[in-house]
Amino acid sequence: MGELITFFSDNQEKVMEQVLEHIGLTFISLLLAAVIAIPAGIFITRRPRLSGGVLAFTGILQTIPSIALLGFLIPILGIGLKPAIFALFLYALLPILRNTYTGISEVDAAVKEAALGIGLSKGQLLRQVELPLALPVIFAGLRTATVINVGVATLAAYIGAGGLGEFIFGGIALNNATMILAGALPAALLAIIFDQLLALLQNANARKLSKAGKPLLLIIPLLSSAYFWPQAYAPGWSAGFPPEFMGRPDGYQKVVDTYGVDFTTTILNNALMYKAVYEGEVDVISGYATDGRVEAYRLRQLEDDRHAFPPYYCAPIMQKKLTEENKKLTDVLNLLSGRINDSVMTVLNYRVDFDKISPGQVAQDFLKAEGLWQPDQKEGGETLIIGSKIFTEQYILVELFSQLINGYTDYDVDTRPGLGGTKICFDALRNGEIDLYPEYTGTGLQVLLDPPQDTLERIITQPDAVYRYVSREFEAQYGLQWLAPLGFNNTYALMMREAQAESLNIKSISDLIRQQ
Amino acid sequence: MIKTQGLTRRFGDFTAVREVSFELQEGETLALIGPSGCGKTTTLKMLNRLITPTAGKVWVNGQDISQQPVVQLRRQMGYVIQDMGLFPHYTVAENIAVVPRLLGWETGKIKTRTGALLEQLGLDTGAFAQKYPHELSGGQQQRVGIARALAANPPIVLMDEPFGALDPLTRQQIRRDFMELEELRSKTTIMVTHDIEEAFEMGSLICLLNRGEVQQLAPPEALLQSPANDFVADFVAEKAAQLELRSAKLRDIFSELPEVPPLQGTALTLSPTLPLLRAIYRLAKARAEHPLGATTYQGQQRYFTLPILIEAFKNNLQSWAN
């Protein structure tokens, strides 16, 4: 609790900004949905033959998993505000539409007949009888939609639309419970507050409700505009960074400290940021040097001329105990040692990302080319669990490891790829939930060990020294063993579009600052 | 006042109403009656265009209603339905005021009118005006429904089984109070009912329908005395005795009444056209204070007491039965 309060006071501005963005996202989409769904709901009560189809269609929209829906929308609407609003809008449609339809259809037929019979026009029937009587039900729909939207809006952070999801995803990636809470708690509070406020309105009778309706017409657009308040000031380069990079000590903060550079950051998920920079949604991203998309999207890696980032040589790590119990296992994994250099890894990544070949196939092709592939040993041995982080390269490495182990030992391999972040893999390994996973020396150094400043400055430019340091410290502190490095250095690198970098003559991060 | 000619309504292949024609003068009451599905409600709803006729026309005061704006047309016709259809979010007073408000009446005038109607229908203004419909009993709700229909003083009142949802006792009371409404005398009323006694008691004309066709359109007594066909005869047979009573008029037994000189006390004057039973009821109600009845027939004023009246009625009943 104390940590949470400290976190809030340290990140006051950021929290405020995210809360405002969150409210804005929720209410812009709610407003749009209400503007479409209420008249549409009324319309289908007049065209009962349409109602089944329309309700079923919005019902189907509702069942699309939110992450998948955001994924579908990116090719059409790009990243940021537009797809987020559109997705939230779609989710808000059904409750409002259905409740408007139900509310109006459920008005007593006798009341409607009497109203028409004594001489109300159709418009008067709607305004004076049907809408007032349906209002509590319509409000219940708005209320459901609001609560859904507050929840789903946390996912907006995945596609760079901000909101409280930034803390939540950052926290998950770094396994930082305080940070998760810092996003989840205000989101839950917002949901409860809006739910209760709307509950008050819903339970008020129709007369009071019609009075409350007018101020609401003002308040909802006002709340909607909240999204744009924090954006009124926005300095520096526009940059898209994944949540983990934002939170790591060797990530965003390190770049800012080393270069004094100023960014307007958008939180983007790993998988989206390459496309985002390619399409000009942002100008700078923090890519991985060996990612297949660097080439494909014609991105330029900026030289880290002041060494903000340590070297990131990749090697499997596992429990020390296990290497001692089974020497064969270590030998098998070390078969890969030094065989995969930067360009080989980039090609492997490219084949998965762009040629759409499965990681398993890519791994098998590589092993065959290297003459390392052997068919599966018999089943029924002990089970070995291999984990990985959630990006392409790690999926391929998991396959390489598992095919080797299956081929050379009688272990049965089980894989757990796509774990949410470094801390999650690391904790899973220490707790014995996985037996090994591929890690990077720089990450081990700065995220997991956090050495004293002078040590860091002494070794940061020397890959071998970093490897020796992490091997020694991991063994001493955690009882974990680093096996031999595979050969490539998948460093963090700031990247820009080649064309833009060329025209501004930017080659290094220092150049970037000069152009600010 | 209101006239229909060849009114027909088809729903697909089914003909709900075929060639219904009638004409009503001011002050007359037409009871549309018949078995379920005979087309009586459809006929009624074609009069205020809730249902559009497939063929045929309706004229009100000589004007073809299909040429009039529908909303204006309906505002000149009171409409009462079985399920009342009061607006649940409006108070009693607001419910009654709906049409006057739509017609743009002044607030003061609306208030006076609402109060007067509530009193006439036996609802205390102070106690009921600000209540909501759900706080009222069924009978009270229907009184409000009637008040709403009459609020803007429409010359025509349409009623679709107005007392059908009420228990027999409440139904009888409301019916009486309704028939005693002074302003109803000058209105043309068309009501749908499935209760043949009610039709005979309230209707000055009965229109008996079967399968969408008019079987007989005549004053109540004519249905008994000269049924147009077997259907009519069968329809009235079961309750003939009660219907005889209902359709009997005071003037039928007028000749039996003795001519007596004016007596002391207050005399109650009755219209010779009122159904006999109602007359007896009224007399019985007033027996304590008003022992006398008086009526005028062909210029002669005749006085009678309750025992004399009942005796005269019995004699007649025997002669009708023979």
PDB file of N, CA, C and O in Angstrom, chain A residues 108-122 124 128-130 132-133 205-207, chain B residues 45 48 50 71 74-75 77 79 81 83-90 94 98-99 101-102 132 148:
ATOM      1  N   ASP A 108     -46.336  -0.878 -22.674  1.00  0.00           N
ATOM      2  CA  ASP A 108     -47.637  -1.557 -22.743  1.00  0.00           C
ATOM      3  C   ASP A 108     -48.384  -1.199 -24.029  1.00  0.00           C
ATOM      4  O   ASP A 108     -48.571  -0.035 -24.353  1.00  0.00           O
ATOM      5  N   ALA A 109     -48.795  -2.241 -24.756  1.00  0.00           N
ATOM      6  CA  ALA A 109     -49.501  -2.015 -26.022  1.00  0.00           C
ATOM      7  C   ALA A 109     -50.766  -1.200 -25.804  1.00  0.00           C
ATOM      8  O   ALA A 109     -51.129  -0.366 -26.641  1.00  0.00           O
ATOM      9  N   ALA A 110     -51.433  -1.412 -24.661  1.00  0.00           N
ATOM     10  CA  ALA A 110     -52.666  -0.673 -24.379  1.00  0.00           C
ATOM     11  C   ALA A 110     -52.369   0.819 -24.256  1.00  0.00           C
ATOM     12  O   ALA A 110     -53.140   1.665 -24.737  1.00  0.00           O
ATOM     13  N   VAL A 111     -51.231   1.143 -23.619  1.00  0.00           N
ATOM     14  CA  VAL A 111     -50.874   2.554 -23.452  1.00  0.00           C
ATOM     15  C   VAL A 111     -50.629   3.192 -24.818  1.00  0.00           C
ATOM     16  O   VAL A 111     -51.101   4.298 -25.108  1.00  0.00           O
ATOM     17  N   LYS A 112     -49.934   2.443 -25.700  1.00  0.00           N
ATOM     18  CA  LYS A 112     -49.668   2.994 -27.031  1.00  0.00           C
ATOM     19  C   LYS A 112     -50.960   3.155 -27.825  1.00  0.00           C
ATOM     20  O   LYS A 112     -51.168   4.175 -28.493  1.00  0.00           O
ATOM     21  N   GLU A 113     -51.839   2.140 -27.725  1.00  0.00           N
ATOM     22  CA  GLU A 113     -53.088   2.223 -28.470  1.00  0.00           C
ATOM     23  C   GLU A 113     -53.923   3.395 -27.978  1.00  0.00           C
ATOM     24  O   GLU A 113     -54.468   4.168 -28.776  1.00  0.00           O
ATOM     25  N   ALA A 114     -53.995   3.542 -26.644  1.00  0.00           N
ATOM     26  CA  ALA A 114     -54.773   4.640 -26.090  1.00  0.00           C
ATOM     27  C   ALA A 114     -54.190   5.979 -26.533  1.00  0.00           C
ATOM     28  O   ALA A 114     -54.913   6.898 -26.921  1.00  0.00           O
ATOM     29  N   ALA A 115     -52.843   6.073 -26.505  1.00  0.00           N
ATOM     30  CA  ALA A 115     -52.188   7.332 -26.871  1.00  0.00           C
ATOM     31  C   ALA A 115     -52.525   7.717 -28.312  1.00  0.00           C
ATOM     32  O   ALA A 115     -52.883   8.867 -28.595  1.00  0.00           O
ATOM     33  N   LEU A 116     -52.425   6.733 -29.211  1.00  0.00           N
ATOM     34  CA  LEU A 116     -52.763   7.034 -30.608  1.00  0.00           C
ATOM     35  C   LEU A 116     -54.250   7.329 -30.742  1.00  0.00           C
ATOM     36  O   LEU A 116     -54.663   8.242 -31.461  1.00  0.00           O
ATOM     37  N   GLY A 117     -55.058   6.546 -30.011  1.00  0.00           N
ATOM     38  CA  GLY A 117     -56.507   6.678 -30.117  1.00  0.00           C
ATOM     39  C   GLY A 117     -57.015   8.040 -29.673  1.00  0.00           C
ATOM     40  O   GLY A 117     -57.975   8.543 -30.239  1.00  0.00           O
ATOM     41  N   ILE A 118     -56.379   8.637 -28.663  1.00  0.00           N
ATOM     42  CA  ILE A 118     -56.859   9.944 -28.231  1.00  0.00           C
ATOM     43  C   ILE A 118     -56.200  11.075 -29.013  1.00  0.00           C
ATOM     44  O   ILE A 118     -56.461  12.240 -28.752  1.00  0.00           O
ATOM     45  N   GLY A 119     -55.324  10.732 -29.954  1.00  0.00           N
ATOM     46  CA  GLY A 119     -54.880  11.766 -30.883  1.00  0.00           C
ATOM     47  C   GLY A 119     -53.444  12.256 -30.724  1.00  0.00           C
ATOM     48  O   GLY A 119     -53.123  13.369 -31.110  1.00  0.00           O
ATOM     49  N   LEU A 120     -52.547  11.401 -30.156  1.00  0.00           N
ATOM     50  CA  LEU A 120     -51.131  11.786 -30.194  1.00  0.00           C
ATOM     51  C   LEU A 120     -50.576  11.411 -31.569  1.00  0.00           C
ATOM     52  O   LEU A 120     -50.916  10.360 -32.117  1.00  0.00           O
ATOM     53  N   SER A 121     -49.727  12.269 -32.104  1.00  0.00           N
ATOM     54  CA  SER A 121     -49.074  11.919 -33.363  1.00  0.00           C
ATOM     55  C   SER A 121     -47.978  10.895 -33.049  1.00  0.00           C
ATOM     56  O   SER A 121     -47.653  10.670 -31.889  1.00  0.00           O
ATOM     57  N   LYS A 122     -47.386  10.291 -34.089  1.00  0.00           N
ATOM     58  CA  LYS A 122     -46.352   9.280 -33.844  1.00  0.00           C
ATOM     59  C   LYS A 122     -45.154   9.877 -33.105  1.00  0.00           C
ATOM     60  O   LYS A 122     -44.562   9.244 -32.244  1.00  0.00           O
ATOM     61  N   GLN A 124     -45.255  12.503 -31.088  1.00  0.00           N
ATOM     62  CA  GLN A 124     -45.656  12.762 -29.703  1.00  0.00           C
ATOM     63  C   GLN A 124     -45.691  11.467 -28.899  1.00  0.00           C
ATOM     64  O   GLN A 124     -45.295  11.441 -27.731  1.00  0.00           O
ATOM     65  N   GLN A 128     -43.454  11.652 -25.770  1.00  0.00           N
ATOM     66  CA  GLN A 128     -44.184  11.834 -24.516  1.00  0.00           C
ATOM     67  C   GLN A 128     -44.492  10.526 -23.807  1.00  0.00           C
ATOM     68  O   GLN A 128     -44.730  10.524 -22.608  1.00  0.00           O
ATOM     69  N   VAL A 129     -44.509   9.437 -24.558  1.00  0.00           N
ATOM     70  CA  VAL A 129     -44.903   8.175 -23.929  1.00  0.00           C
ATOM     71  C   VAL A 129     -43.786   7.134 -23.986  1.00  0.00           C
ATOM     72  O   VAL A 129     -43.291   6.675 -22.969  1.00  0.00           O
ATOM     73  N   GLU A 130     -43.354   6.791 -25.213  1.00  0.00           N
ATOM     74  CA  GLU A 130     -42.435   5.650 -25.332  1.00  0.00           C
ATOM     75  C   GLU A 130     -41.068   5.939 -24.715  1.00  0.00           C
ATOM     76  O   GLU A 130     -40.563   5.163 -23.907  1.00  0.00           O
ATOM     77  N   PRO A 132     -40.045   8.335 -22.483  1.00  0.00           N
ATOM     78  CA  PRO A 132     -40.024   8.445 -21.015  1.00  0.00           C
ATOM     79  C   PRO A 132     -40.195   7.100 -20.320  1.00  0.00           C
ATOM     80  O   PRO A 132     -39.544   6.841 -19.317  1.00  0.00           O
ATOM     81  N   LEU A 133     -41.042   6.244 -20.877  1.00  0.00           N
ATOM     82  CA  LEU A 133     -41.262   4.961 -20.214  1.00  0.00           C
ATOM     83  C   LEU A 133     -40.088   4.017 -20.426  1.00  0.00           C
ATOM     84  O   LEU A 133     -39.798   3.172 -19.584  1.00  0.00           O
ATOM     85  N   ASN A 205     -37.200   8.473 -11.205  1.00  0.00           N
ATOM     86  CA  ASN A 205     -38.328   8.223 -12.104  1.00  0.00           C
ATOM     87  C   ASN A 205     -38.150   9.011 -13.397  1.00  0.00           C
ATOM     88  O   ASN A 205     -37.258   9.842 -13.542  1.00  0.00           O
ATOM     89  N   ALA A 206     -39.000   8.679 -14.348  1.00  0.00           N
ATOM     90  CA  ALA A 206     -38.839   9.206 -15.698  1.00  0.00           C
ATOM     91  C   ALA A 206     -38.814  10.732 -15.707  1.00  0.00           C
ATOM     92  O   ALA A 206     -38.085  11.352 -16.478  1.00  0.00           O
ATOM     93  N   ARG A 207     -39.596  11.335 -14.807  1.00  0.00           N
ATOM     94  CA  ARG A 207     -39.682  12.793 -14.796  1.00  0.00           C
ATOM     95  C   ARG A 207     -38.333  13.426 -14.446  1.00  0.00           C
ATOM     96  O   ARG A 207     -37.823  14.287 -15.155  1.00  0.00           O
TER      97      ARG A 207
ATOM     98  N   LYS B  45     -62.320   0.454 -34.762  1.00  0.00           N
ATOM     99  CA  LYS B  45     -61.031   1.099 -35.021  1.00  0.00           C
ATOM    100  C   LYS B  45     -60.950   1.723 -36.403  1.00  0.00           C
ATOM    101  O   LYS B  45     -60.065   2.545 -36.664  1.00  0.00           O
ATOM    102  N   ASN B  48     -61.874   5.610 -36.093  1.00  0.00           N
ATOM    103  CA  ASN B  48     -60.858   6.645 -35.813  1.00  0.00           C
ATOM    104  C   ASN B  48     -59.543   6.349 -36.529  1.00  0.00           C
ATOM    105  O   ASN B  48     -58.488   6.842 -36.158  1.00  0.00           O
ATOM    106  N   LEU B  50     -57.562   3.913 -36.611  1.00  0.00           N
ATOM    107  CA  LEU B  50     -56.484   3.085 -36.081  1.00  0.00           C
ATOM    108  C   LEU B  50     -56.284   1.915 -37.036  1.00  0.00           C
ATOM    109  O   LEU B  50     -55.213   1.344 -37.129  1.00  0.00           O
ATOM    110  N   VAL B  71     -54.694  12.983 -36.828  1.00  0.00           N
ATOM    111  CA  VAL B  71     -54.537  13.405 -35.440  1.00  0.00           C
ATOM    112  C   VAL B  71     -55.706  14.304 -35.010  1.00  0.00           C
ATOM    113  O   VAL B  71     -56.302  14.106 -33.948  1.00  0.00           O
ATOM    114  N   ARG B  74     -58.880  12.272 -34.471  1.00  0.00           N
ATOM    115  CA  ARG B  74     -58.953  11.499 -33.232  1.00  0.00           C
ATOM    116  C   ARG B  74     -59.177  12.396 -32.023  1.00  0.00           C
ATOM    117  O   ARG B  74     -59.756  11.965 -31.028  1.00  0.00           O
ATOM    118  N   ARG B  75     -58.666  13.629 -32.104  1.00  0.00           N
ATOM    119  CA  ARG B  75     -58.857  14.520 -30.969  1.00  0.00           C
ATOM    120  C   ARG B  75     -60.315  14.935 -30.801  1.00  0.00           C
ATOM    121  O   ARG B  75     -60.706  15.465 -29.772  1.00  0.00           O
ATOM    122  N   MET B  77     -62.645  12.671 -31.105  1.00  0.00           N
ATOM    123  CA  MET B  77     -63.331  11.440 -30.722  1.00  0.00           C
ATOM    124  C   MET B  77     -62.703  10.927 -29.444  1.00  0.00           C
ATOM    125  O   MET B  77     -61.512  10.638 -29.401  1.00  0.00           O
ATOM    126  N   TYR B  79     -61.758   8.160 -26.738  1.00  0.00           N
ATOM    127  CA  TYR B  79     -61.443   6.754 -26.983  1.00  0.00           C
ATOM    128  C   TYR B  79     -61.162   6.088 -25.650  1.00  0.00           C
ATOM    129  O   TYR B  79     -60.272   6.493 -24.911  1.00  0.00           O
ATOM    130  N   ILE B  81     -60.533   2.244 -23.852  1.00  0.00           N
ATOM    131  CA  ILE B  81     -60.300   0.821 -24.161  1.00  0.00           C
ATOM    132  C   ILE B  81     -60.352  -0.007 -22.890  1.00  0.00           C
ATOM    133  O   ILE B  81     -60.248   0.509 -21.785  1.00  0.00           O
ATOM    134  N   ASP B  83     -58.279  -2.094 -21.517  1.00  0.00           N
ATOM    135  CA  ASP B  83     -57.116  -2.094 -20.631  1.00  0.00           C
ATOM    136  C   ASP B  83     -56.715  -0.699 -20.192  1.00  0.00           C
ATOM    137  O   ASP B  83     -55.583  -0.482 -19.768  1.00  0.00           O
ATOM    138  N   MET B  84     -57.620   0.228 -20.309  1.00  0.00           N
ATOM    139  CA  MET B  84     -57.467   1.607 -19.859  1.00  0.00           C
ATOM    140  C   MET B  84     -56.349   2.357 -20.597  1.00  0.00           C
ATOM    141  O   MET B  84     -56.575   3.406 -21.153  1.00  0.00           O
ATOM    142  N   GLY B  85     -55.123   1.793 -20.552  1.00  0.00           N
ATOM    143  CA  GLY B  85     -54.023   2.453 -21.250  1.00  0.00           C
ATOM    144  C   GLY B  85     -53.699   3.821 -20.706  1.00  0.00           C
ATOM    145  O   GLY B  85     -53.304   4.728 -21.440  1.00  0.00           O
ATOM    146  N   LEU B  86     -53.850   3.982 -19.384  1.00  0.00           N
ATOM    147  CA  LEU B  86     -53.426   5.254 -18.788  1.00  0.00           C
ATOM    148  C   LEU B  86     -51.902   5.354 -18.883  1.00  0.00           C
ATOM    149  O   LEU B  86     -51.207   4.349 -18.858  1.00  0.00           O
ATOM    150  N   PHE B  87     -51.385   6.585 -18.995  1.00  0.00           N
ATOM    151  CA  PHE B  87     -49.931   6.764 -19.061  1.00  0.00           C
ATOM    152  C   PHE B  87     -49.369   6.596 -17.662  1.00  0.00           C
ATOM    153  O   PHE B  87     -49.646   7.411 -16.783  1.00  0.00           O
ATOM    154  N   PRO B  88     -48.558   5.562 -17.434  1.00  0.00           N
ATOM    155  CA  PRO B  88     -48.132   5.278 -16.065  1.00  0.00           C
ATOM    156  C   PRO B  88     -47.226   6.358 -15.465  1.00  0.00           C
ATOM    157  O   PRO B  88     -47.122   6.453 -14.251  1.00  0.00           O
ATOM    158  N   HIS B  89     -46.604   7.161 -16.320  1.00  0.00           N
ATOM    159  CA  HIS B  89     -45.689   8.179 -15.789  1.00  0.00           C
ATOM    160  C   HIS B  89     -46.381   9.521 -15.603  1.00  0.00           C
ATOM    161  O   HIS B  89     -45.732  10.505 -15.255  1.00  0.00           O
ATOM    162  N   TYR B  90     -47.685   9.579 -15.857  1.00  0.00           N
ATOM    163  CA  TYR B  90     -48.441  10.814 -15.664  1.00  0.00           C
ATOM    164  C   TYR B  90     -49.364  10.646 -14.456  1.00  0.00           C
ATOM    165  O   TYR B  90     -49.875   9.555 -14.215  1.00  0.00           O
ATOM    166  N   GLU B  94     -52.771  14.768 -14.993  1.00  0.00           N
ATOM    167  CA  GLU B  94     -52.035  14.905 -16.264  1.00  0.00           C
ATOM    168  C   GLU B  94     -52.591  13.990 -17.337  1.00  0.00           C
ATOM    169  O   GLU B  94     -52.634  14.333 -18.514  1.00  0.00           O
ATOM    170  N   VAL B  98     -54.267  15.306 -21.143  1.00  0.00           N
ATOM    171  CA  VAL B  98     -53.436  15.092 -22.337  1.00  0.00           C
ATOM    172  C   VAL B  98     -54.003  15.783 -23.586  1.00  0.00           C
ATOM    173  O   VAL B  98     -53.311  16.578 -24.233  1.00  0.00           O
ATOM    174  N   VAL B  99     -55.250  15.496 -23.899  1.00  0.00           N
ATOM    175  CA  VAL B  99     -55.795  16.049 -25.142  1.00  0.00           C
ATOM    176  C   VAL B  99     -55.993  17.571 -25.050  1.00  0.00           C
ATOM    177  O   VAL B  99     -55.569  18.298 -25.952  1.00  0.00           O
ATOM    178  N   ARG B 101     -54.270  19.597 -23.444  1.00  0.00           N
ATOM    179  CA  ARG B 101     -52.927  20.183 -23.575  1.00  0.00           C
ATOM    180  C   ARG B 101     -52.476  20.183 -25.037  1.00  0.00           C
ATOM    181  O   ARG B 101     -51.933  21.165 -25.546  1.00  0.00           O
ATOM    182  N   LEU B 102     -52.737  19.058 -25.715  1.00  0.00           N
ATOM    183  CA  LEU B 102     -52.371  18.988 -27.138  1.00  0.00           C
ATOM    184  C   LEU B 102     -53.143  20.025 -27.947  1.00  0.00           C
ATOM    185  O   LEU B 102     -52.645  20.547 -28.945  1.00  0.00           O
ATOM    186  N   TYR B 132     -50.739   8.480  -9.074  1.00  0.00           N
ATOM    187  CA  TYR B 132     -50.345   7.824 -10.320  1.00  0.00           C
ATOM    188  C   TYR B 132     -51.256   6.624 -10.557  1.00  0.00           C
ATOM    189  O   TYR B 132     -51.782   6.049  -9.599  1.00  0.00           O
ATOM    190  N   ARG B 148     -60.495  10.935 -19.303  1.00  0.00           N
ATOM    191  CA  ARG B 148     -59.528  11.355 -20.314  1.00  0.00           C
ATOM    192  C   ARG B 148     -60.188  11.436 -21.687  1.00  0.00           C
ATOM    193  O   ARG B 148     -59.934  12.350 -22.472  1.00  0.00           O
TER     194      ARG B 148
END
